[in-house]
Structures are given as structure tokens and as C-alpha cells.
Amino acid sequence: QHKNTLNKANAVLEIDLKETKRQNIAAAQDIQSLKTSLEESGEKIRAGEGIIKTNLAQAQAQAKEWQLKLETMKHTGDTQKTALLER
């Protein structure tokens, strides 16, 4: 009787152990999937940062170009004003 009870308990423990192993494998697969997803997200973020830096550099270059044009126009206007005043 005692041995039979132990055998039943052992069988239940083996079933629990198998289920625990199955759950651990599933959890490990989920973790790996999340890790892969995070790595892919990181790559996308880094690519986005590169695009932003490029766009920023282009915008800064354009702003400098416009600033130079404005200064040239101002200088031209000042020169024309001076010429008119001297007449």
C-alpha cells in the first residue's frame, strides 16, 4: 500500500516535471523571440538616427546658404541705398 502510494506520487511528480520542462522550453523560445524583436527594433532605431542626422545636416547647410543669400541681398541693398544717397 505504502509503495503504491509512493509510485503514484512519483508518477505525478514526473508528469509535473515534464510539464515544467515544456513550460521552460516555451518560455526560452518566447525570450529568444523577444530578444530578436528588440535587436531588430534597435537596428531600425539606429537607421532612423542616421536618417535624422543626415536630414539635420542638410537643413543646417540649407540654412547657412539662405543666411549667406540674405546677407548678400542686405549688402546689395545697402550699396544701392548708399549710391542713391550720394546722387
Short mmCIF file of N, CA and C in Angstrom, two decimals:
data_model
loop_
_atom_site.label_atom_id
_atom_site.label_comp_id
_atom_site.label_asym_id
_atom_site.label_seq_id
_atom_site.Cartn_x
_atom_site.Cartn_y
_atom_site.Cartn_z
N GLN A 1 0.83 -1.21 0.00
CA GLN A 1 0.00 0.00 0.00
C GLN A 1 0.87 1.27 0.00
N HIS A 2 1.84 1.31 0.91
CA HIS A 2 2.75 2.45 1.02
C HIS A 2 3.55 2.63 -0.27
N LYS A 3 4.02 1.50 -0.82
CA LYS A 3 4.81 1.54 -2.05
C LYS A 3 3.94 2.02 -3.22
N ASN A 4 2.71 1.59 -3.25
CA ASN A 4 1.77 2.00 -4.30
C ASN A 4 1.54 3.52 -4.25
N THR A 5 1.39 4.05 -3.04
CA THR A 5 1.21 5.50 -2.86
C THR A 5 2.44 6.26 -3.35
N LEU A 6 3.63 5.74 -3.02
CA LEU A 6 4.88 6.36 -3.46
C LEU A 6 4.99 6.34 -4.98
N ASN A 7 4.60 5.22 -5.59
CA ASN A 7 4.65 5.11 -7.05
C ASN A 7 3.71 6.13 -7.71
N LYS A 8 2.51 6.28 -7.13
CA LYS A 8 1.56 7.26 -7.67
C LYS A 8 2.12 8.69 -7.53
N ALA A 9 2.68 8.97 -6.36
CA ALA A 9 3.26 10.30 -6.12
C ALA A 9 4.41 10.55 -7.09
N ASN A 10 5.22 9.53 -7.31
CA ASN A 10 6.36 9.64 -8.23
C ASN A 10 5.86 9.89 -9.66
N ALA A 11 4.80 9.20 -10.04
CA ALA A 11 4.24 9.38 -11.38
C ALA A 11 3.72 10.81 -11.55
N VAL A 12 3.06 11.33 -10.52
CA VAL A 12 2.55 12.71 -10.57
C VAL A 12 3.72 13.69 -10.68
N LEU A 13 4.78 13.45 -9.91
CA LEU A 13 5.96 14.32 -9.95
C LEU A 13 6.62 14.29 -11.33
N GLU A 14 6.66 13.12 -11.95
CA GLU A 14 7.25 13.01 -13.29
C GLU A 14 6.43 13.80 -14.31
N ILE A 15 5.10 13.72 -14.17
CA ILE A 15 4.23 14.48 -15.07
C ILE A 15 4.46 15.98 -14.86
N ASP A 16 4.54 16.40 -13.58
CA ASP A 16 4.80 17.81 -13.26
C ASP A 16 6.14 18.26 -13.82
N LEU A 17 7.15 17.40 -13.70
CA LEU A 17 8.48 17.72 -14.20
C LEU A 17 8.47 17.90 -15.72
N LYS A 18 7.78 17.00 -16.40
CA LYS A 18 7.67 17.11 -17.86
C LYS A 18 6.97 18.40 -18.26
N GLU A 19 5.91 18.74 -17.54
CA GLU A 19 5.16 19.97 -17.84
C GLU A 19 6.03 21.20 -17.56
N THR A 20 6.78 21.15 -16.47
CA THR A 20 7.68 22.26 -16.14
C THR A 20 8.74 22.42 -17.22
N LYS A 21 9.29 21.32 -17.69
CA LYS A 21 10.28 21.37 -18.77
C LYS A 21 9.66 21.97 -20.03
N ARG A 22 8.44 21.55 -20.35
CA ARG A 22 7.76 22.06 -21.53
C ARG A 22 7.55 23.57 -21.41
N GLN A 23 7.13 24.01 -20.23
CA GLN A 23 6.91 25.44 -20.00
C GLN A 23 8.23 26.22 -20.09
N ASN A 24 9.30 25.63 -19.56
CA ASN A 24 10.62 26.29 -19.62
C ASN A 24 11.09 26.44 -21.06
N ILE A 25 10.86 25.41 -21.87
CA ILE A 25 11.24 25.47 -23.29
C ILE A 25 10.43 26.56 -23.99
N ALA A 26 9.12 26.60 -23.72
CA ALA A 26 8.26 27.62 -24.32
C ALA A 26 8.70 29.02 -23.88
N ALA A 27 9.05 29.17 -22.60
CA ALA A 27 9.50 30.47 -22.09
C ALA A 27 10.81 30.87 -22.75
N ALA A 28 11.72 29.91 -22.92
CA ALA A 28 13.01 30.20 -23.57
C ALA A 28 12.79 30.65 -25.01
N GLN A 29 11.84 30.01 -25.69
CA GLN A 29 11.52 30.40 -27.07
C GLN A 29 10.93 31.81 -27.11
N ASP A 30 10.05 32.12 -26.15
CA ASP A 30 9.47 33.46 -26.07
C ASP A 30 10.55 34.51 -25.83
N ILE A 31 11.49 34.18 -24.92
CA ILE A 31 12.58 35.10 -24.61
C ILE A 31 13.44 35.34 -25.85
N GLN A 32 13.74 34.28 -26.57
CA GLN A 32 14.55 34.41 -27.79
C GLN A 32 13.83 35.25 -28.83
N SER A 33 12.54 35.04 -28.95
CA SER A 33 11.74 35.83 -29.89
C SER A 33 11.74 37.31 -29.52
N LEU A 34 11.59 37.59 -28.23
CA LEU A 34 11.63 38.98 -27.76
C LEU A 34 13.00 39.60 -28.00
N LYS A 35 14.04 38.82 -27.75
CA LYS A 35 15.41 39.31 -27.96
C LYS A 35 15.62 39.68 -29.43
N THR A 36 15.17 38.80 -30.31
CA THR A 36 15.29 39.06 -31.75
C THR A 36 14.51 40.32 -32.13
N SER A 37 13.32 40.45 -31.60
CA SER A 37 12.48 41.62 -31.88
C SER A 37 13.15 42.90 -31.39
N LEU A 38 13.75 42.84 -30.19
CA LEU A 38 14.44 44.02 -29.65
C LEU A 38 15.65 44.38 -30.50
N GLU A 39 16.38 43.37 -30.95
CA GLU A 39 17.54 43.62 -31.81
C GLU A 39 17.11 44.29 -33.11
N GLU A 40 16.02 43.80 -33.69
CA GLU A 40 15.51 44.39 -34.94
C GLU A 40 15.05 45.83 -34.70
N SER A 41 14.40 46.06 -33.56
CA SER A 41 13.96 47.42 -33.22
C SER A 41 15.16 48.34 -33.06
N GLY A 42 16.20 47.83 -32.41
CA GLY A 42 17.42 48.62 -32.23
C GLY A 42 18.04 49.00 -33.56
N GLU A 43 18.05 48.05 -34.50
CA GLU A 43 18.59 48.34 -35.84
C GLU A 43 17.77 49.42 -36.53
N LYS A 44 16.45 49.33 -36.39
CA LYS A 44 15.58 50.34 -37.00
C LYS A 44 15.81 51.72 -36.37
N ILE A 45 15.99 51.73 -35.06
CA ILE A 45 16.24 53.00 -34.36
C ILE A 45 17.55 53.60 -34.83
N ARG A 46 18.59 52.77 -34.92
CA ARG A 46 19.89 53.28 -35.38
C ARG A 46 19.79 53.80 -36.81
N ALA A 47 19.05 53.10 -37.65
CA ALA A 47 18.86 53.57 -39.04
C ALA A 47 18.12 54.90 -39.04
N GLY A 48 17.11 55.01 -38.21
CA GLY A 48 16.34 56.26 -38.09
C GLY A 48 17.22 57.40 -37.60
N GLU A 49 18.10 57.11 -36.64
CA GLU A 49 19.02 58.14 -36.15
C GLU A 49 19.93 58.63 -37.27
N GLY A 50 20.37 57.70 -38.11
CA GLY A 50 21.22 58.08 -39.24
C GLY A 50 20.49 59.00 -40.21
N ILE A 51 19.24 58.67 -40.48
CA ILE A 51 18.42 59.49 -41.38
C ILE A 51 18.22 60.88 -40.78
N ILE A 52 17.93 60.92 -39.48
CA ILE A 52 17.71 62.20 -38.80
C ILE A 52 18.98 63.06 -38.86
N LYS A 53 20.13 62.44 -38.60
CA LYS A 53 21.39 63.19 -38.65
C LYS A 53 21.65 63.73 -40.06
N THR A 54 21.37 62.92 -41.06
CA THR A 54 21.55 63.36 -42.46
C THR A 54 20.62 64.52 -42.77
N ASN A 55 19.35 64.38 -42.39
CA ASN A 55 18.38 65.45 -42.64
C ASN A 55 18.76 66.74 -41.91
N LEU A 56 19.24 66.58 -40.68
CA LEU A 56 19.65 67.75 -39.90
C LEU A 56 20.83 68.46 -40.57
N ALA A 57 21.80 67.68 -41.02
CA ALA A 57 22.97 68.27 -41.71
C ALA A 57 22.54 69.01 -42.97
N GLN A 58 21.61 68.41 -43.71
CA GLN A 58 21.10 69.07 -44.93
C GLN A 58 20.36 70.36 -44.59
N ALA A 59 19.56 70.32 -43.53
CA ALA A 59 18.80 71.51 -43.12
C ALA A 59 19.76 72.61 -42.66
N GLN A 60 20.81 72.23 -41.93
CA GLN A 60 21.78 73.22 -41.48
C GLN A 60 22.53 73.84 -42.66
N ALA A 61 22.89 73.02 -43.63
CA ALA A 61 23.57 73.54 -44.83
C ALA A 61 22.65 74.49 -45.59
N GLN A 62 21.38 74.13 -45.71
CA GLN A 62 20.40 74.99 -46.40
C GLN A 62 20.24 76.31 -45.65
N ALA A 63 20.19 76.23 -44.32
CA ALA A 63 20.04 77.45 -43.52
C ALA A 63 21.24 78.37 -43.71
N LYS A 64 22.44 77.80 -43.75
CA LYS A 64 23.65 78.61 -43.99
C LYS A 64 23.59 79.28 -45.36
N GLU A 65 23.14 78.51 -46.35
CA GLU A 65 23.02 79.04 -47.71
C GLU A 65 22.05 80.21 -47.75
N TRP A 66 20.91 80.06 -47.08
CA TRP A 66 19.91 81.14 -47.05
C TRP A 66 20.46 82.35 -46.31
N GLN A 67 21.18 82.09 -45.22
CA GLN A 67 21.77 83.19 -44.45
C GLN A 67 22.73 84.00 -45.32
N LEU A 68 23.57 83.28 -46.09
CA LEU A 68 24.50 83.96 -47.00
C LEU A 68 23.76 84.78 -48.05
N LYS A 69 22.68 84.20 -48.59
CA LYS A 69 21.88 84.93 -49.59
C LYS A 69 21.27 86.19 -48.98
N LEU A 70 20.76 86.06 -47.76
CA LEU A 70 20.17 87.22 -47.09
C LEU A 70 21.21 88.30 -46.85
N GLU A 71 22.39 87.89 -46.40
CA GLU A 71 23.46 88.86 -46.15
C GLU A 71 23.89 89.55 -47.45
N THR A 72 23.95 88.77 -48.53
CA THR A 72 24.30 89.33 -49.84
C THR A 72 23.24 90.33 -50.29
N MET A 73 21.97 89.95 -50.12
CA MET A 73 20.88 90.85 -50.50
C MET A 73 20.92 92.13 -49.66
N LYS A 74 21.19 91.98 -48.37
CA LYS A 74 21.26 93.14 -47.48
C LYS A 74 22.41 94.05 -47.91
N HIS A 75 23.55 93.45 -48.18
CA HIS A 75 24.72 94.22 -48.61
C HIS A 75 24.43 94.95 -49.93
N THR A 76 23.80 94.22 -50.86
CA THR A 76 23.44 94.81 -52.16
C THR A 76 22.48 95.98 -51.95
N GLY A 77 21.50 95.78 -51.07
CA GLY A 77 20.54 96.84 -50.76
C GLY A 77 21.22 98.04 -50.14
N ASP A 78 22.14 97.80 -49.19
CA ASP A 78 22.88 98.90 -48.56
C ASP A 78 23.70 99.66 -49.58
N THR A 79 24.35 98.93 -50.49
CA THR A 79 25.17 99.56 -51.53
C THR A 79 24.31 100.43 -52.43
N GLN A 80 23.14 99.91 -52.82
CA GLN A 80 22.23 100.68 -53.69
C GLN A 80 21.71 101.92 -52.96
N LYS A 81 21.41 101.76 -51.66
CA LYS A 81 20.92 102.88 -50.86
C LYS A 81 22.00 103.97 -50.78
N THR A 82 23.23 103.53 -50.52
CA THR A 82 24.35 104.48 -50.43
C THR A 82 24.54 105.20 -51.76
N ALA A 83 24.45 104.46 -52.86
CA ALA A 83 24.61 105.06 -54.20
C ALA A 83 23.52 106.08 -54.45
N LEU A 84 22.30 105.79 -54.03
CA LEU A 84 21.20 106.74 -54.23
C LEU A 84 21.40 107.99 -53.38
N LEU A 85 21.89 107.79 -52.16
CA LEU A 85 22.10 108.93 -51.27
C LEU A 85 23.22 109.84 -51.78
N GLU A 86 24.19 109.23 -52.44
CA GLU A 86 25.33 110.00 -52.95
C GLU A 86 24.95 110.80 -54.19
N ARG A 87 23.86 110.50 -54.83
CA ARG A 87 23.47 111.20 -56.07
C ARG A 87 22.99 112.59 -55.81
#
